[in-house]
Amino acid sequence: MKGEAAPKGQPRALVEGFENSQFAAVVGCCCCSSTFSLFMLLFAYCKSIPINSQVTVDVVHELLGGQFRLLASDMPHQQQPSIVEAAINQLDGDPWEGVAAAADSTLTWGSADAAKVVALMYNVTKVNGVWENVPEKLRGVFWMRGNGVPEEVAVLQYGLWSETSLMYLVPSSPFSWSWPKGKPAKAPYGGNLYTPDSTYFSAMKLTEGQTGEGVRPPPTFSYGWSSPSLTNALLQVHPGDNLLDELINLNALTDGIGPSWGTGEFRLIEDTPDGIQWNRDIRWGIGGCQCLDFGGYDLVKIIDGNGATVQPNYDEFIDYMGDVPLILWTGHKSSSSGADNISSPAGKL
């Protein structure tokens, strides 16, 4: 209508304003459409990028005799049964009282105060024939400080190291991980996930395959280091019986509820030159594109490779736990049901 007289009773400015708003709406719609199309292209591209296992054939031949499998029971050396039994005898039983799902567990569990548990974790996972081959930085006991998931302490020193490939493989094993039996006063994010049921779910994700028949075994962790200085590693999670598979996706983490294209990238990045503190970097995204930084925490050494406390980290951890006990997976109820223990009555030493 530009150049023409405005309809009777309608000022030209009003008419032109209406025309301009129509034009803006059309442009906005086109922009939204273009943005959506670009997003869908990016989504399809990222989704198409495969995430492959970093465990190579060379590593498997060097460490595992050609088998893409590593469970605690596959380790070349196991802890003496007497040491494991002595540790179990220092724990209280049935830490999952009130958790209905725990009735189906085929595992054995125990709990004790934080100081006792971290000492037992160190002693039981320090296995002759294994421990001395583990890089010094990875020996000892670590506190997962700031982890919003109800998990508190981890041990990395029961694993297999390839200096040639700069690859470290760690199977899930008894006495290697601990969970809170309650909620510490300063639990991350207000301790929203620190309920008995959530804690049990977290524990079961680290002990996969232990609540019945026909489910996968516990996971195995691979750390692929970028240099011999061991300052930055890509951390992947695999089914213990298939190291070619990679489990850091929403489908695996939520028992089939989430999409498999929702993926994560985990890294272990050294914060101090002595391996005392690490950044457990966690990023989420789509397929091979992970850019959302969420869920990371500090991995802080509280007991060193010689079994001595690391200060002030140790005291800070004990203060954080307060009177809340820690829970341990200690073994399997029946050796005939696929037990994956850290000791062997057969004396695989």
PDB file of N, CA and C in Angstrom, residues 174-256:
ATOM      1  N   PRO A 174      34.961 -55.800  44.939  1.00  0.00           N
ATOM      2  CA  PRO A 174      34.638 -55.512  46.334  1.00  0.00           C
ATOM      3  C   PRO A 174      35.713 -54.643  46.982  1.00  0.00           C
ATOM      4  N   PHE A 175      35.273 -53.800  47.898  1.00  0.00           N
ATOM      5  CA  PHE A 175      36.146 -52.907  48.665  1.00  0.00           C
ATOM      6  C   PHE A 175      36.781 -51.799  47.815  1.00  0.00           C
ATOM      7  N   SER A 176      36.292 -51.582  46.596  1.00  0.00           N
ATOM      8  CA  SER A 176      36.881 -50.540  45.750  1.00  0.00           C
ATOM      9  C   SER A 176      36.027 -49.279  45.690  1.00  0.00           C
ATOM     10  N   TRP A 177      34.825 -49.308  46.241  1.00  0.00           N
ATOM     11  CA  TRP A 177      33.905 -48.166  46.145  1.00  0.00           C
ATOM     12  C   TRP A 177      33.072 -48.137  47.418  1.00  0.00           C
ATOM     13  N   SER A 178      32.675 -46.941  47.861  1.00  0.00           N
ATOM     14  CA  SER A 178      31.825 -46.876  49.047  1.00  0.00           C
ATOM     15  C   SER A 178      30.747 -45.818  48.893  1.00  0.00           C
ATOM     16  N   TRP A 179      29.631 -46.057  49.570  1.00  0.00           N
ATOM     17  CA  TRP A 179      28.442 -45.217  49.510  1.00  0.00           C
ATOM     18  C   TRP A 179      28.017 -44.812  50.920  1.00  0.00           C
ATOM     19  N   PRO A 180      27.378 -43.652  51.068  1.00  0.00           N
ATOM     20  CA  PRO A 180      27.008 -43.184  52.407  1.00  0.00           C
ATOM     21  C   PRO A 180      25.756 -43.891  52.938  1.00  0.00           C
ATOM     22  N   LYS A 181      25.786 -44.241  54.198  1.00  0.00           N
ATOM     23  CA  LYS A 181      24.608 -44.792  54.863  1.00  0.00           C
ATOM     24  C   LYS A 181      23.922 -43.652  55.607  1.00  0.00           C
ATOM     25  N   GLY A 182      23.387 -42.730  54.831  1.00  0.00           N
ATOM     26  CA  GLY A 182      22.799 -41.520  55.377  1.00  0.00           C
ATOM     27  C   GLY A 182      23.222 -40.326  54.552  1.00  0.00           C
ATOM     28  N   LYS A 183      22.946 -39.136  55.052  1.00  0.00           N
ATOM     29  CA  LYS A 183      23.256 -37.915  54.322  1.00  0.00           C
ATOM     30  C   LYS A 183      24.178 -37.030  55.152  1.00  0.00           C
ATOM     31  N   PRO A 184      25.428 -36.841  54.696  1.00  0.00           N
ATOM     32  CA  PRO A 184      26.316 -35.895  55.388  1.00  0.00           C
ATOM     33  C   PRO A 184      25.698 -34.503  55.418  1.00  0.00           C
ATOM     34  N   ALA A 185      25.991 -33.756  56.471  1.00  0.00           N
ATOM     35  CA  ALA A 185      25.388 -32.428  56.649  1.00  0.00           C
ATOM     36  C   ALA A 185      25.686 -31.500  55.476  1.00  0.00           C
ATOM     37  N   LYS A 186      26.861 -31.646  54.859  1.00  0.00           N
ATOM     38  CA  LYS A 186      27.249 -30.776  53.750  1.00  0.00           C
ATOM     39  C   LYS A 186      27.273 -31.525  52.421  1.00  0.00           C
ATOM     40  N   ALA A 187      26.360 -32.457  52.253  1.00  0.00           N
ATOM     41  CA  ALA A 187      26.280 -33.205  51.000  1.00  0.00           C
ATOM     42  C   ALA A 187      26.039 -32.257  49.829  1.00  0.00           C
ATOM     43  N   PRO A 188      26.661 -32.506  48.667  1.00  0.00           N
ATOM     44  CA  PRO A 188      26.510 -31.614  47.506  1.00  0.00           C
ATOM     45  C   PRO A 188      25.057 -31.449  47.070  1.00  0.00           C
ATOM     46  N   TYR A 189      24.740 -30.266  46.581  1.00  0.00           N
ATOM     47  CA  TYR A 189      23.398 -29.949  46.064  1.00  0.00           C
ATOM     48  C   TYR A 189      22.307 -30.215  47.097  1.00  0.00           C
ATOM     49  N   GLY A 190      22.648 -29.967  48.355  1.00  0.00           N
ATOM     50  CA  GLY A 190      21.668 -30.172  49.413  1.00  0.00           C
ATOM     51  C   GLY A 190      21.374 -31.626  49.717  1.00  0.00           C
ATOM     52  N   GLY A 191      22.142 -32.530  49.114  1.00  0.00           N
ATOM     53  CA  GLY A 191      21.931 -33.955  49.364  1.00  0.00           C
ATOM     54  C   GLY A 191      20.617 -34.481  48.823  1.00  0.00           C
ATOM     55  N   ASN A 192      20.132 -33.871  47.732  1.00  0.00           N
ATOM     56  CA  ASN A 192      18.826 -34.265  47.189  1.00  0.00           C
ATOM     57  C   ASN A 192      18.784 -35.720  46.733  1.00  0.00           C
ATOM     58  N   LEU A 193      19.943 -36.266  46.336  1.00  0.00           N
ATOM     59  CA  LEU A 193      19.965 -37.656  45.883  1.00  0.00           C
ATOM     60  C   LEU A 193      20.363 -38.628  46.999  1.00  0.00           C
ATOM     61  N   TYR A 194      20.577 -38.120  48.186  1.00  0.00           N
ATOM     62  CA  TYR A 194      21.070 -38.955  49.277  1.00  0.00           C
ATOM     63  C   TYR A 194      19.929 -39.620  50.039  1.00  0.00           C
ATOM     64  N   THR A 195      19.064 -40.313  49.340  1.00  0.00           N
ATOM     65  CA  THR A 195      18.023 -41.127  49.958  1.00  0.00           C
ATOM     66  C   THR A 195      18.470 -42.580  49.927  1.00  0.00           C
ATOM     67  N   PRO A 196      17.951 -43.434  50.802  1.00  0.00           N
ATOM     68  CA  PRO A 196      18.358 -44.851  50.782  1.00  0.00           C
ATOM     69  C   PRO A 196      18.149 -45.515  49.426  1.00  0.00           C
ATOM     70  N   ASP A 197      17.024 -45.234  48.784  1.00  0.00           N
ATOM     71  CA  ASP A 197      16.744 -45.875  47.492  1.00  0.00           C
ATOM     72  C   ASP A 197      17.694 -45.377  46.407  1.00  0.00           C
ATOM     73  N   SER A 198      17.973 -44.057  46.383  1.00  0.00           N
ATOM     74  CA  SER A 198      18.890 -43.515  45.388  1.00  0.00           C
ATOM     75  C   SER A 198      20.311 -44.035  45.601  1.00  0.00           C
ATOM     76  N   THR A 199      20.694 -44.147  46.859  1.00  0.00           N
ATOM     77  CA  THR A 199      22.030 -44.652  47.155  1.00  0.00           C
ATOM     78  C   THR A 199      22.156 -46.106  46.729  1.00  0.00           C
ATOM     79  N   TYR A 200      21.117 -46.890  46.972  1.00  0.00           N
ATOM     80  CA  TYR A 200      21.157 -48.294  46.560  1.00  0.00           C
ATOM     81  C   TYR A 200      21.213 -48.406  45.036  1.00  0.00           C
ATOM     82  N   PHE A 201      20.459 -47.558  44.332  1.00  0.00           N
ATOM     83  CA  PHE A 201      20.492 -47.572  42.868  1.00  0.00           C
ATOM     84  C   PHE A 201      21.905 -47.257  42.376  1.00  0.00           C
ATOM     85  N   SER A 202      22.546 -46.266  42.995  1.00  0.00           N
ATOM     86  CA  SER A 202      23.917 -45.923  42.632  1.00  0.00           C
ATOM     87  C   SER A 202      24.852 -47.105  42.857  1.00  0.00           C
ATOM     88  N   ALA A 203      24.683 -47.773  43.993  1.00  0.00           N
ATOM     89  CA  ALA A 203      25.535 -48.927  44.295  1.00  0.00           C
ATOM     90  C   ALA A 203      25.326 -50.044  43.280  1.00  0.00           C
ATOM     91  N   MET A 204      24.097 -50.252  42.871  1.00  0.00           N
ATOM     92  CA  MET A 204      23.818 -51.334  41.921  1.00  0.00           C
ATOM     93  C   MET A 204      24.376 -51.027  40.534  1.00  0.00           C
ATOM     94  N   LYS A 205      24.475 -49.745  40.157  1.00  0.00           N
ATOM     95  CA  LYS A 205      25.057 -49.409  38.853  1.00  0.00           C
ATOM     96  C   LYS A 205      26.541 -49.759  38.802  1.00  0.00           C
ATOM     97  N   LEU A 206      27.200 -49.754  39.965  1.00  0.00           N
ATOM     98  CA  LEU A 206      28.620 -50.112  40.015  1.00  0.00           C
ATOM     99  C   LEU A 206      28.824 -51.598  40.248  1.00  0.00           C
ATOM    100  N   THR A 207      27.755 -52.336  40.451  1.00  0.00           N
ATOM    101  CA  THR A 207      27.850 -53.783  40.672  1.00  0.00           C
ATOM    102  C   THR A 207      26.874 -54.501  39.747  1.00  0.00           C
ATOM    103  N   GLU A 208      26.793 -54.046  38.504  1.00  0.00           N
ATOM    104  CA  GLU A 208      25.835 -54.568  37.515  1.00  0.00           C
ATOM    105  C   GLU A 208      25.826 -56.099  37.473  1.00  0.00           C
ATOM    106  N   GLY A 209      24.649 -56.648  37.246  1.00  0.00           N
ATOM    107  CA  GLY A 209      24.552 -58.081  37.061  1.00  0.00           C
ATOM    108  C   GLY A 209      24.513 -58.880  38.338  1.00  0.00           C
ATOM    109  N   GLN A 210      24.350 -58.203  39.467  1.00  0.00           N
ATOM    110  CA  GLN A 210      24.413 -58.918  40.736  1.00  0.00           C
ATOM    111  C   GLN A 210      23.045 -59.036  41.413  1.00  0.00           C
ATOM    112  N   THR A 211      21.976 -58.859  40.692  1.00  0.00           N
ATOM    113  CA  THR A 211      20.645 -58.971  41.285  1.00  0.00           C
ATOM    114  C   THR A 211      19.781 -59.972  40.526  1.00  0.00           C
ATOM    115  N   GLY A 212      20.347 -61.034  40.080  1.00  0.00           N
ATOM    116  CA  GLY A 212      19.570 -62.038  39.385  1.00  0.00           C
ATOM    117  C   GLY A 212      20.323 -62.624  38.217  1.00  0.00           C
ATOM    118  N   GLU A 213      19.635 -63.363  37.388  1.00  0.00           N
ATOM    119  CA  GLU A 213      20.259 -64.048  36.259  1.00  0.00           C
ATOM    120  C   GLU A 213      20.060 -63.258  34.971  1.00  0.00           C
ATOM    121  N   GLY A 214      20.975 -63.445  34.042  1.00  0.00           N
ATOM    122  CA  GLY A 214      20.797 -62.920  32.699  1.00  0.00           C
ATOM    123  C   GLY A 214      21.063 -61.440  32.539  1.00  0.00           C
ATOM    124  N   VAL A 215      21.763 -60.819  33.485  1.00  0.00           N
ATOM    125  CA  VAL A 215      22.100 -59.408  33.353  1.00  0.00           C
ATOM    126  C   VAL A 215      23.608 -59.261  33.325  1.00  0.00           C
ATOM    127  N   ARG A 216      24.057 -58.093  32.843  1.00  0.00           N
ATOM    128  CA  ARG A 216      25.482 -57.932  32.593  1.00  0.00           C
ATOM    129  C   ARG A 216      26.284 -57.870  33.895  1.00  0.00           C
ATOM    130  N   PRO A 217      27.554 -58.207  33.827  1.00  0.00           N
ATOM    131  CA  PRO A 217      28.428 -58.177  35.004  1.00  0.00           C
ATOM    132  C   PRO A 217      28.836 -56.754  35.356  1.00  0.00           C
ATOM    133  N   PRO A 218      29.560 -56.570  36.462  1.00  0.00           N
ATOM    134  CA  PRO A 218      29.987 -55.223  36.847  1.00  0.00           C
ATOM    135  C   PRO A 218      30.836 -54.570  35.768  1.00  0.00           C
ATOM    136  N   PRO A 219      30.836 -53.243  35.730  1.00  0.00           N
ATOM    137  CA  PRO A 219      31.607 -52.543  34.692  1.00  0.00           C
ATOM    138  C   PRO A 219      33.105 -52.543  34.970  1.00  0.00           C
ATOM    139  N   THR A 220      33.846 -52.277  33.923  1.00  0.00           N
ATOM    140  CA  THR A 220      35.298 -52.092  34.005  1.00  0.00           C
ATOM    141  C   THR A 220      35.617 -50.712  33.434  1.00  0.00           C
ATOM    142  N   PHE A 221      36.549 -50.020  34.076  1.00  0.00           N
ATOM    143  CA  PHE A 221      36.918 -48.669  33.686  1.00  0.00           C
ATOM    144  C   PHE A 221      38.237 -48.684  32.916  1.00  0.00           C
ATOM    145  N   SER A 222      38.287 -47.900  31.845  1.00  0.00           N
ATOM    146  CA  SER A 222      39.554 -47.734  31.115  1.00  0.00           C
ATOM    147  C   SER A 222      39.972 -46.268  31.176  1.00  0.00           C
ATOM    148  N   TYR A 223      41.250 -46.068  31.466  1.00  0.00           N
ATOM    149  CA  TYR A 223      41.824 -44.726  31.510  1.00  0.00           C
ATOM    150  C   TYR A 223      42.886 -44.652  30.415  1.00  0.00           C
ATOM    151  N   GLY A 224      42.606 -43.864  29.375  1.00  0.00           N
ATOM    152  CA  GLY A 224      43.556 -43.695  28.287  1.00  0.00           C
ATOM    153  C   GLY A 224      44.303 -42.385  28.451  1.00  0.00           C
ATOM    154  N   TRP A 225      45.572 -42.453  28.793  1.00  0.00           N
ATOM    155  CA  TRP A 225      46.358 -41.267  29.118  1.00  0.00           C
ATOM    156  C   TRP A 225      46.958 -40.652  27.863  1.00  0.00           C
ATOM    157  N   SER A 226      47.020 -39.329  27.859  1.00  0.00           N
ATOM    158  CA  SER A 226      47.491 -38.615  26.667  1.00  0.00           C
ATOM    159  C   SER A 226      49.012 -38.510  26.603  1.00  0.00           C
ATOM    160  N   SER A 227      49.696 -38.715  27.735  1.00  0.00           N
ATOM    161  CA  SER A 227      51.155 -38.616  27.741  1.00  0.00           C
ATOM    162  C   SER A 227      51.715 -39.404  28.923  1.00  0.00           C
ATOM    163  N   PRO A 228      53.010 -39.737  28.897  1.00  0.00           N
ATOM    164  CA  PRO A 228      53.622 -40.491  30.001  1.00  0.00           C
ATOM    165  C   PRO A 228      53.604 -39.750  31.336  1.00  0.00           C
ATOM    166  N   SER A 229      53.362 -38.447  31.324  1.00  0.00           N
ATOM    167  CA  SER A 229      53.312 -37.690  32.574  1.00  0.00           C
ATOM    168  C   SER A 229      52.027 -37.968  33.356  1.00  0.00           C
ATOM    169  N   LEU A 230      51.061 -38.612  32.731  1.00  0.00           N
ATOM    170  CA  LEU A 230      49.801 -39.003  33.373  1.00  0.00           C
ATOM    171  C   LEU A 230      49.099 -37.803  34.011  1.00  0.00           C
ATOM    172  N   THR A 231      48.794 -36.831  33.185  1.00  0.00           N
ATOM    173  CA  THR A 231      48.103 -35.645  33.680  1.00  0.00           C
ATOM    174  C   THR A 231      46.692 -35.506  33.127  1.00  0.00           C
ATOM    175  N   ASN A 232      46.356 -36.258  32.092  1.00  0.00           N
ATOM    176  CA  ASN A 232      45.041 -36.132  31.472  1.00  0.00           C
ATOM    177  C   ASN A 232      44.656 -37.472  30.858  1.00  0.00           C
ATOM    178  N   ALA A 233      43.492 -37.993  31.277  1.00  0.00           N
ATOM    179  CA  ALA A 233      43.050 -39.291  30.760  1.00  0.00           C
ATOM    180  C   ALA A 233      41.587 -39.235  30.349  1.00  0.00           C
ATOM    181  N   LEU A 234      41.261 -39.910  29.265  1.00  0.00           N
ATOM    182  CA  LEU A 234      39.875 -40.152  28.893  1.00  0.00           C
ATOM    183  C   LEU A 234      39.415 -41.382  29.668  1.00  0.00           C
ATOM    184  N   LEU A 235      38.315 -41.233  30.382  1.00  0.00           N
ATOM    185  CA  LEU A 235      37.774 -42.327  31.187  1.00  0.00           C
ATOM    186  C   LEU A 235      36.542 -42.894  30.492  1.00  0.00           C
ATOM    187  N   GLN A 236      36.580 -44.182  30.180  1.00  0.00           N
ATOM    188  CA  GLN A 236      35.423 -44.863  29.609  1.00  0.00           C
ATOM    189  C   GLN A 236      34.966 -45.982  30.543  1.00  0.00           C
ATOM    190  N   VAL A 237      33.693 -46.322  30.412  1.00  0.00           N
ATOM    191  CA  VAL A 237      33.096 -47.381  31.221  1.00  0.00           C
ATOM    192  C   VAL A 237      32.583 -48.466  30.277  1.00  0.00           C
ATOM    193  N   HIS A 238      32.931 -49.725  30.580  1.00  0.00           N
ATOM    194  CA  HIS A 238      32.595 -50.840  29.697  1.00  0.00           C
ATOM    195  C   HIS A 238      31.935 -51.957  30.493  1.00  0.00           C
ATOM    196  N   PRO A 239      31.100 -52.767  29.841  1.00  0.00           N
ATOM    197  CA  PRO A 239      30.683 -54.015  30.495  1.00  0.00           C
ATOM    198  C   PRO A 239      31.935 -54.858  30.746  1.00  0.00           C
ATOM    199  N   GLY A 240      32.053 -55.439  31.928  1.00  0.00           N
ATOM    200  CA  GLY A 240      33.269 -56.179  32.253  1.00  0.00           C
ATOM    201  C   GLY A 240      33.562 -57.335  31.313  1.00  0.00           C
ATOM    202  N   ASP A 241      32.518 -57.859  30.665  1.00  0.00           N
ATOM    203  CA  ASP A 241      32.724 -58.988  29.768  1.00  0.00           C
ATOM    204  C   ASP A 241      32.764 -58.578  28.298  1.00  0.00           C
ATOM    205  N   ASN A 242      32.783 -57.261  28.030  1.00  0.00           N
ATOM    206  CA  ASN A 242      32.863 -56.799  26.636  1.00  0.00           C
ATOM    207  C   ASN A 242      33.460 -55.399  26.608  1.00  0.00           C
ATOM    208  N   LEU A 243      34.770 -55.326  26.577  1.00  0.00           N
ATOM    209  CA  LEU A 243      35.450 -54.042  26.623  1.00  0.00           C
ATOM    210  C   LEU A 243      35.351 -53.269  25.307  1.00  0.00           C
ATOM    211  N   LEU A 244      34.735 -53.872  24.296  1.00  0.00           N
ATOM    212  CA  LEU A 244      34.500 -53.165  23.038  1.00  0.00           C
ATOM    213  C   LEU A 244      33.312 -52.219  23.136  1.00  0.00           C
ATOM    214  N   ASP A 245      32.449 -52.446  24.145  1.00  0.00           N
ATOM    215  CA  ASP A 245      31.258 -51.617  24.329  1.00  0.00           C
ATOM    216  C   ASP A 245      31.589 -50.461  25.267  1.00  0.00           C
ATOM    217  N   GLU A 246      30.824 -49.374  25.154  1.00  0.00           N
ATOM    218  CA  GLU A 246      31.046 -48.189  25.978  1.00  0.00           C
ATOM    219  C   GLU A 246      29.702 -47.766  26.560  1.00  0.00           C
ATOM    220  N   LEU A 247      29.666 -47.516  27.881  1.00  0.00           N
ATOM    221  CA  LEU A 247      28.388 -47.394  28.584  1.00  0.00           C
ATOM    222  C   LEU A 247      28.021 -45.983  29.025  1.00  0.00           C
ATOM    223  N   ILE A 248      28.792 -44.975  28.642  1.00  0.00           N
ATOM    224  CA  ILE A 248      28.471 -43.626  29.118  1.00  0.00           C
ATOM    225  C   ILE A 248      27.432 -42.993  28.199  1.00  0.00           C
ATOM    226  N   ASN A 249      26.198 -43.447  28.338  1.00  0.00           N
ATOM    227  CA  ASN A 249      25.071 -42.864  27.622  1.00  0.00           C
ATOM    228  C   ASN A 249      23.825 -43.007  28.492  1.00  0.00           C
ATOM    229  N   LEU A 250      22.822 -42.202  28.217  1.00  0.00           N
ATOM    230  CA  LEU A 250      21.649 -42.144  29.083  1.00  0.00           C
ATOM    231  C   LEU A 250      20.855 -43.440  29.080  1.00  0.00           C
ATOM    232  N   ASN A 251      20.910 -44.191  27.991  1.00  0.00           N
ATOM    233  CA  ASN A 251      20.198 -45.456  27.943  1.00  0.00           C
ATOM    234  C   ASN A 251      20.784 -46.449  28.928  1.00  0.00           C
ATOM    235  N   ALA A 252      22.107 -46.550  28.954  1.00  0.00           N
ATOM    236  CA  ALA A 252      22.768 -47.484  29.875  1.00  0.00           C
ATOM    237  C   ALA A 252      22.672 -47.017  31.316  1.00  0.00           C
ATOM    238  N   LEU A 253      22.779 -45.708  31.527  1.00  0.00           N
ATOM    239  CA  LEU A 253      22.797 -45.177  32.888  1.00  0.00           C
ATOM    240  C   LEU A 253      21.427 -45.174  33.553  1.00  0.00           C
ATOM    241  N   THR A 254      20.346 -45.230  32.744  1.00  0.00           N
ATOM    242  CA  THR A 254      18.992 -45.182  33.304  1.00  0.00           C
ATOM    243  C   THR A 254      18.230 -46.485  33.072  1.00  0.00           C
ATOM    244  N   ASP A 255      18.974 -47.558  32.817  1.00  0.00           N
ATOM    245  CA  ASP A 255      18.347 -48.867  32.594  1.00  0.00           C
ATOM    246  C   ASP A 255      17.318 -48.846  31.466  1.00  0.00           C
ATOM    247  N   GLY A 256      17.687 -48.215  30.355  1.00  0.00           N
ATOM    248  CA  GLY A 256      16.847 -48.256  29.164  1.00  0.00           C
ATOM    249  C   GLY A 256      15.817 -47.160  29.055  1.00  0.00           C
TER     250      GLY A 256
END
